[in-house]
Structure formats: C-alpha cells, structure tokens
mmCIF file of N, CA and C in Angstrom:
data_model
loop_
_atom_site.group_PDB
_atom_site.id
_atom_site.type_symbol
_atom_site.label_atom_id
_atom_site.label_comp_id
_atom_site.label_asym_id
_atom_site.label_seq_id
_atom_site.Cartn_x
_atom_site.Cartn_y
_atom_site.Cartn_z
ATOM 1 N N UNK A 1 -56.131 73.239 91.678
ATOM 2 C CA UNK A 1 -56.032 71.814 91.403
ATOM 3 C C UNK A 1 -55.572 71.633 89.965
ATOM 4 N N UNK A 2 -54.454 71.060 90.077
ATOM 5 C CA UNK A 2 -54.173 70.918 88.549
ATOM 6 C C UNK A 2 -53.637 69.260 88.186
ATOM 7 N N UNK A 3 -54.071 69.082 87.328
ATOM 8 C CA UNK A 3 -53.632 67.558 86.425
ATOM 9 C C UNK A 3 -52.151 67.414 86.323
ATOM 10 N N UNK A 4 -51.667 66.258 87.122
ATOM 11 C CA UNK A 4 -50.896 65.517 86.193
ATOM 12 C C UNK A 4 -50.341 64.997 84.972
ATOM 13 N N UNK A 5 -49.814 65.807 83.823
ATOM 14 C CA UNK A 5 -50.213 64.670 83.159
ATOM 15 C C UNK A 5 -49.702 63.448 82.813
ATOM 16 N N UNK A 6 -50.444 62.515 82.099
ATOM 17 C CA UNK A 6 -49.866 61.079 82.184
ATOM 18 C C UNK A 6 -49.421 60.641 80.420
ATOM 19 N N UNK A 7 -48.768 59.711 80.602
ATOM 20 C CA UNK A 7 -48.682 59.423 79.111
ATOM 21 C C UNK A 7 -49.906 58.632 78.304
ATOM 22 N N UNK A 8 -50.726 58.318 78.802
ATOM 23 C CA UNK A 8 -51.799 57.792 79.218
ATOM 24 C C UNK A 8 -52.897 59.487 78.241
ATOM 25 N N UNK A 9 -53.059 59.973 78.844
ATOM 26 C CA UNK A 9 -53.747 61.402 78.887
ATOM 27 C C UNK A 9 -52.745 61.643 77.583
ATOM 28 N N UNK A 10 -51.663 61.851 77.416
ATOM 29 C CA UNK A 10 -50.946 62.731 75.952
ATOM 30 C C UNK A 10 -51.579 61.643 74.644
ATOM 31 N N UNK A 11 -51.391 60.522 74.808
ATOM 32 C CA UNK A 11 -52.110 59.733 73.822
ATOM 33 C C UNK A 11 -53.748 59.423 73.387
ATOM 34 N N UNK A 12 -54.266 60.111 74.418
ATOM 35 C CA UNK A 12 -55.566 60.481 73.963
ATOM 36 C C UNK A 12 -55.528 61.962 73.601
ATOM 37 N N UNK A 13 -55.132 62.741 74.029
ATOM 38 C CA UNK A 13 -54.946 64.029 73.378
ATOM 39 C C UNK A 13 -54.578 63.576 71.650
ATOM 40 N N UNK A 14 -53.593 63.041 71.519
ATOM 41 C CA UNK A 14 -52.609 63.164 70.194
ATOM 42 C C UNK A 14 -54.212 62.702 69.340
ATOM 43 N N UNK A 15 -54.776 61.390 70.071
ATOM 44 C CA UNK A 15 -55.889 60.819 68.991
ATOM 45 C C UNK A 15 -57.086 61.720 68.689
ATOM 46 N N UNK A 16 -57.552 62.484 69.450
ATOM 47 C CA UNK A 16 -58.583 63.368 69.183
ATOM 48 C C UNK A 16 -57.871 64.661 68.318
ATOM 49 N N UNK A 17 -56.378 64.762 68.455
ATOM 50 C CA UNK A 17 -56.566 65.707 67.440
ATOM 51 C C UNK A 17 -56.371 65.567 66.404
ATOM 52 N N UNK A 18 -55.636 64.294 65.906
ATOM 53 C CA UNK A 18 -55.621 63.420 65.055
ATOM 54 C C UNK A 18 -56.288 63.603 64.056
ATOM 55 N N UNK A 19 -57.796 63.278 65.126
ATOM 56 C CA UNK A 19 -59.124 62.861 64.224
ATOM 57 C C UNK A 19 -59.739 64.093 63.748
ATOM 58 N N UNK A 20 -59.309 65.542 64.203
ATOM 59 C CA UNK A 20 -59.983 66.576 63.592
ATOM 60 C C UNK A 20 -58.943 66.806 62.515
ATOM 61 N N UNK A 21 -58.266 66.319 62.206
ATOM 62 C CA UNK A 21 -57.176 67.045 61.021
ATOM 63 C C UNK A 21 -57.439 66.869 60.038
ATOM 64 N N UNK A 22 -57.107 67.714 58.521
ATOM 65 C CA UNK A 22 -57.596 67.104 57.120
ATOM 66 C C UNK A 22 -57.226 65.943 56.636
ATOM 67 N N UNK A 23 -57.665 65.857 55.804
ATOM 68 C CA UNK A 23 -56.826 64.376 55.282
ATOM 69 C C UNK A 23 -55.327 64.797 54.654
ATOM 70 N N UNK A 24 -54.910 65.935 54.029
ATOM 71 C CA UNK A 24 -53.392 66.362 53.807
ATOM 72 C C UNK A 24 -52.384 66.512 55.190
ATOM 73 N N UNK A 25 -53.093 66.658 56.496
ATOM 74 C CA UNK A 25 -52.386 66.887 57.656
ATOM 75 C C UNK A 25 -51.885 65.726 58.232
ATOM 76 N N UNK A 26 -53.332 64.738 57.857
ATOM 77 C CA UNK A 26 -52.960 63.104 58.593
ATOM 78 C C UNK A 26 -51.405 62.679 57.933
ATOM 79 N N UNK A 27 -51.760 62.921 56.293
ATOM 80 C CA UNK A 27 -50.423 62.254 55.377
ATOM 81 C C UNK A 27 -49.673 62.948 55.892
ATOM 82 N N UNK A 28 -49.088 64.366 56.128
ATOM 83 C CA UNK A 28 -47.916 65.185 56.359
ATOM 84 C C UNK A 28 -47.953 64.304 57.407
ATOM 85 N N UNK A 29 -48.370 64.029 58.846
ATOM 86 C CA UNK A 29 -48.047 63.222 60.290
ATOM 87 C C UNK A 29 -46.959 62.330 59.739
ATOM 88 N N UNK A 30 -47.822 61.086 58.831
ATOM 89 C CA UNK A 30 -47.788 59.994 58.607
ATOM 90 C C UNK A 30 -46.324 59.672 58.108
ATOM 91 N N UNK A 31 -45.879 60.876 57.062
ATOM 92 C CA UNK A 31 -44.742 60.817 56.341
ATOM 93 C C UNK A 31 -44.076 61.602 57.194
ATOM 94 N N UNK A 32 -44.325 62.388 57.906
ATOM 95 C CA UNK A 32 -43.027 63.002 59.214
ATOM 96 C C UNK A 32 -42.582 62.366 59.752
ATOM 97 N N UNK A 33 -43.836 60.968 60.509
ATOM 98 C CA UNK A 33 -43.207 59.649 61.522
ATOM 99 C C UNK A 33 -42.574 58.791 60.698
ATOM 100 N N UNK A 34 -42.457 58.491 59.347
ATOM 101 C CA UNK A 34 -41.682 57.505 58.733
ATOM 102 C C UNK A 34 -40.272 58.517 58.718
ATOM 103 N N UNK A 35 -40.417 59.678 58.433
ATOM 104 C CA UNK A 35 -38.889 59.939 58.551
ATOM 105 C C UNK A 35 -38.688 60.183 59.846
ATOM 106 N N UNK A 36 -39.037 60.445 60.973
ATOM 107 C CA UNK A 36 -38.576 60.160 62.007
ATOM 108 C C UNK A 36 -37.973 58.644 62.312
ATOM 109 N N UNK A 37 -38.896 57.595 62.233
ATOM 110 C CA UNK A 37 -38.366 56.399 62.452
ATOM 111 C C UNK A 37 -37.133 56.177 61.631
ATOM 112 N N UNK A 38 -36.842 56.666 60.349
ATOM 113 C CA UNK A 38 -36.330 56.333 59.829
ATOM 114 C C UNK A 38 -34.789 57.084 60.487
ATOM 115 N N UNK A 39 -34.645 57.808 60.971
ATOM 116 C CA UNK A 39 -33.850 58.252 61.756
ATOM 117 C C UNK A 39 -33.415 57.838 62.567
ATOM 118 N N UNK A 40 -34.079 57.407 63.619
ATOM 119 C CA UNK A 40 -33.747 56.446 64.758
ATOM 120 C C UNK A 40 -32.401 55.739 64.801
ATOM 121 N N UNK A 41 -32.535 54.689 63.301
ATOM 122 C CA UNK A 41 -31.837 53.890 62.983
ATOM 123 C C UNK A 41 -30.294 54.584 62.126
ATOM 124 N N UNK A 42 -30.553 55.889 62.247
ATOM 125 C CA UNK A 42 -29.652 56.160 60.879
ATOM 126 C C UNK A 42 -28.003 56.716 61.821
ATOM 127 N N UNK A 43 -26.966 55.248 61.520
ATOM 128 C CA UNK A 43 -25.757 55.554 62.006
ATOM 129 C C UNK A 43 -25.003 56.986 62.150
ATOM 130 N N UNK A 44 -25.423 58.109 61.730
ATOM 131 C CA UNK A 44 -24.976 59.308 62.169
ATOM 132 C C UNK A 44 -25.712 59.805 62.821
ATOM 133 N N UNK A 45 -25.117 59.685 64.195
ATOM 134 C CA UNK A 45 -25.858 60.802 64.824
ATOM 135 C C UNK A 45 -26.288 62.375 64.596
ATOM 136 N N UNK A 46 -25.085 62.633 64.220
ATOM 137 C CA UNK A 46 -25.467 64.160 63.761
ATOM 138 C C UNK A 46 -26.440 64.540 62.631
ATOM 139 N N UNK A 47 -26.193 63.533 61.865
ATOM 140 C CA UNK A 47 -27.107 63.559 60.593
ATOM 141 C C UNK A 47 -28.390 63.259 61.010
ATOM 142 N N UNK A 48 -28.796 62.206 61.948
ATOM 143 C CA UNK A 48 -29.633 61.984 62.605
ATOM 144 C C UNK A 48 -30.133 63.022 62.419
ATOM 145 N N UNK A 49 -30.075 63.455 63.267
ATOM 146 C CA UNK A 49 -30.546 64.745 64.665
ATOM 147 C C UNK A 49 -31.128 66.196 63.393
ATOM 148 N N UNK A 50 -30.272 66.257 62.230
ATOM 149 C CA UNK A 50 -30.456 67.663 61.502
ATOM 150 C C UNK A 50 -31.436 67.130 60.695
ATOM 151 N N UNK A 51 -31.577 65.802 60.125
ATOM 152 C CA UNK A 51 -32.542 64.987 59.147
ATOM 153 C C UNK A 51 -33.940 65.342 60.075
ATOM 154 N N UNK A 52 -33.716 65.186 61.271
ATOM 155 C CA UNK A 52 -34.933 64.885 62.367
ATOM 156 C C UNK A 52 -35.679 66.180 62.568
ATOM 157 N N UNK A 53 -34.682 66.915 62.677
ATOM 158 C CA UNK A 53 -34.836 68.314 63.076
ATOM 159 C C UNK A 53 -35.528 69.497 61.251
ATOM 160 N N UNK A 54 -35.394 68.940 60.807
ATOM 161 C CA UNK A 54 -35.665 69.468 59.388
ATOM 162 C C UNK A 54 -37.256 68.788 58.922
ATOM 163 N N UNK A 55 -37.782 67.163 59.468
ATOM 164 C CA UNK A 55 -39.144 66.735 59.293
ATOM 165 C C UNK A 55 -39.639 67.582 60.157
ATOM 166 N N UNK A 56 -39.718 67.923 61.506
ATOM 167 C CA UNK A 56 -40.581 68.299 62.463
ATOM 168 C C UNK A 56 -40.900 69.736 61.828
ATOM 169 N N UNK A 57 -39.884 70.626 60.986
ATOM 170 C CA UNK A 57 -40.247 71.813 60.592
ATOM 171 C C UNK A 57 -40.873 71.749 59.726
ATOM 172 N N UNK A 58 -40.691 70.476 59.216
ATOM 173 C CA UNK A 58 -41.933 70.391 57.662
ATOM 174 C C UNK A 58 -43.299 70.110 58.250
ATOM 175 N N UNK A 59 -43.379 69.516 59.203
ATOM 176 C CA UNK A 59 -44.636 69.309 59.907
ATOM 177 C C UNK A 59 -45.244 70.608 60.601
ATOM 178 N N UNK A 60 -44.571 71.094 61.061
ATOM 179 C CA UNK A 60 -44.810 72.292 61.789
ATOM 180 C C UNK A 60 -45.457 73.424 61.093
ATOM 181 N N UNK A 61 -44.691 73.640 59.835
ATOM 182 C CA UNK A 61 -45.044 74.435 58.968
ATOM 183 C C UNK A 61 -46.568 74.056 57.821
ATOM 184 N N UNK A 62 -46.335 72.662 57.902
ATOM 185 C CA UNK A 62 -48.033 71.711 57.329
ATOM 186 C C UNK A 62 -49.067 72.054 57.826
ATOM 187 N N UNK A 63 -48.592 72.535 59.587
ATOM 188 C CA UNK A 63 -49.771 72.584 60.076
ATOM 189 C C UNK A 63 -50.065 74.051 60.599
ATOM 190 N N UNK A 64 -49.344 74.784 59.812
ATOM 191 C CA UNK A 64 -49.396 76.554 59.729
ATOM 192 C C UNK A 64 -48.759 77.292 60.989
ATOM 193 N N UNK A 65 -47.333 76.399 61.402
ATOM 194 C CA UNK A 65 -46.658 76.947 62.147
ATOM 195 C C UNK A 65 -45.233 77.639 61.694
ATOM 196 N N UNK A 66 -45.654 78.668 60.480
ATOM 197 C CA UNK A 66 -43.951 78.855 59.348
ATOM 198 C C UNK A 66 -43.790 80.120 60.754
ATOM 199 N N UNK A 67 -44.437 80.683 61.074
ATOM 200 C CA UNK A 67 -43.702 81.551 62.475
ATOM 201 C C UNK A 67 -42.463 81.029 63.212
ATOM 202 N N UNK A 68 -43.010 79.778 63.969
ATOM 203 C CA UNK A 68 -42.515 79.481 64.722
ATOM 204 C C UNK A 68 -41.184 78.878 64.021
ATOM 205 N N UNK A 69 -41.115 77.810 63.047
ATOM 206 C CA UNK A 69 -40.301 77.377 62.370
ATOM 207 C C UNK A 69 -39.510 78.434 61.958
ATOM 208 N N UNK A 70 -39.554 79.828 61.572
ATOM 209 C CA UNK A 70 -38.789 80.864 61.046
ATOM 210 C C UNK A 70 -37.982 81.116 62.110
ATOM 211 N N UNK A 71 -38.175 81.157 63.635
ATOM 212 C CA UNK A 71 -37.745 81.567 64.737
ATOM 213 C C UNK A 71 -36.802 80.228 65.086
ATOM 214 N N UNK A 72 -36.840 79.405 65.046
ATOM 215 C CA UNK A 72 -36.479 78.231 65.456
ATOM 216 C C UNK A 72 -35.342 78.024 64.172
ATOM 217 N N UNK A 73 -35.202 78.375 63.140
ATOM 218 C CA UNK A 73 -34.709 78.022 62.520
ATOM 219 C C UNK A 73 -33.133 79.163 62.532
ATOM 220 N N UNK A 74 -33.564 80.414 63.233
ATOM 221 C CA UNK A 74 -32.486 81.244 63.497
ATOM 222 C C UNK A 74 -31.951 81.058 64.943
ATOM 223 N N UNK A 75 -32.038 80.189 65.386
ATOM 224 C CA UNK A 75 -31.365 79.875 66.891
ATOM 225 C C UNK A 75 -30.363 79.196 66.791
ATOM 226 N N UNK A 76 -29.297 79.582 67.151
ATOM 227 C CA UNK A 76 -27.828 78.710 66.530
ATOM 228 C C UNK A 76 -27.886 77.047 67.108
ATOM 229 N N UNK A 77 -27.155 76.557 66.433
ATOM 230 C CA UNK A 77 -26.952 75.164 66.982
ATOM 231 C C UNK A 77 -25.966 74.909 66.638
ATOM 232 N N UNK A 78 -25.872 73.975 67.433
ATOM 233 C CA UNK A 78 -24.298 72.684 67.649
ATOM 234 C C UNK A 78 -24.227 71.890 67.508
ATOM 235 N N UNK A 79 -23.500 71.345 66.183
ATOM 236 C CA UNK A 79 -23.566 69.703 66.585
ATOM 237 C C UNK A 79 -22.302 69.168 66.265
ATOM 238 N N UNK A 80 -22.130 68.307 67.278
ATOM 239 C CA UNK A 80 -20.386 67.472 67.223
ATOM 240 C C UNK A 80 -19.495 67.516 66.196
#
C-alpha cells in the first residue's frame, strides 16, 4: 500500500521541515525564493534558467549538499 502523494501532503512536508531548520537555513530558503521569484520575471530565458539554476546550488550546498552540487555541476548542459 503506498501513498499518493498530494500537493496537499508536499506542503506539509516542506512546513515541518521548515520548522526544524536553523535560523541561517530559514534565511538561505528565504533569499533562494526571492531569487527564484525574481527569475520568473526575468526576460531572458536562458539567463533565467542559469541565474535559477546557480540559487538552488547555493541552497543545496547551505544545507550540506556540496556532493551533490559538485556532481550536478559537471553534467553538461544546453541552453539555446
């Protein structure tokens, strides 16, 4: 038997872990989602996308994922 999951269920996940994080982890979130949003809006797509792609590794790495970010960061990419 396994769960569904719902978006419903990912947003209570996100809040409980939220709430165990330090207070330097909340700010790293906080300032990752302003440059994310701030992306959204930003007329280059491509620039977009590498601006976007460059917060999530700062986050990633905030939250003691420089492994994964090291690996991810040697995977070629493409952009238009």
């Amino acid at each position: 038997f396994a769960l569904k999951p719902t978006l419903r269920m990912s947003v209570c996940c996100v809040q409980l872990i939220f709430k165990t994080m330090t207070k330097k982890q909340k700010e790293l979130v906080e300032n990752v989602k302003l440059q994310l949003l701030t992306q959204v809006n930003n007329g280059d797509t491509e620039c977009a996308h590498a601006n976007a792609d460059d917060a999530l590794c700062e986050l990633l790495r905030g939250l003691g994922y420089d492994e994964i970010v090291d690996i991810y960061e040697n995977v070629p990419k493409w952009y238009a």
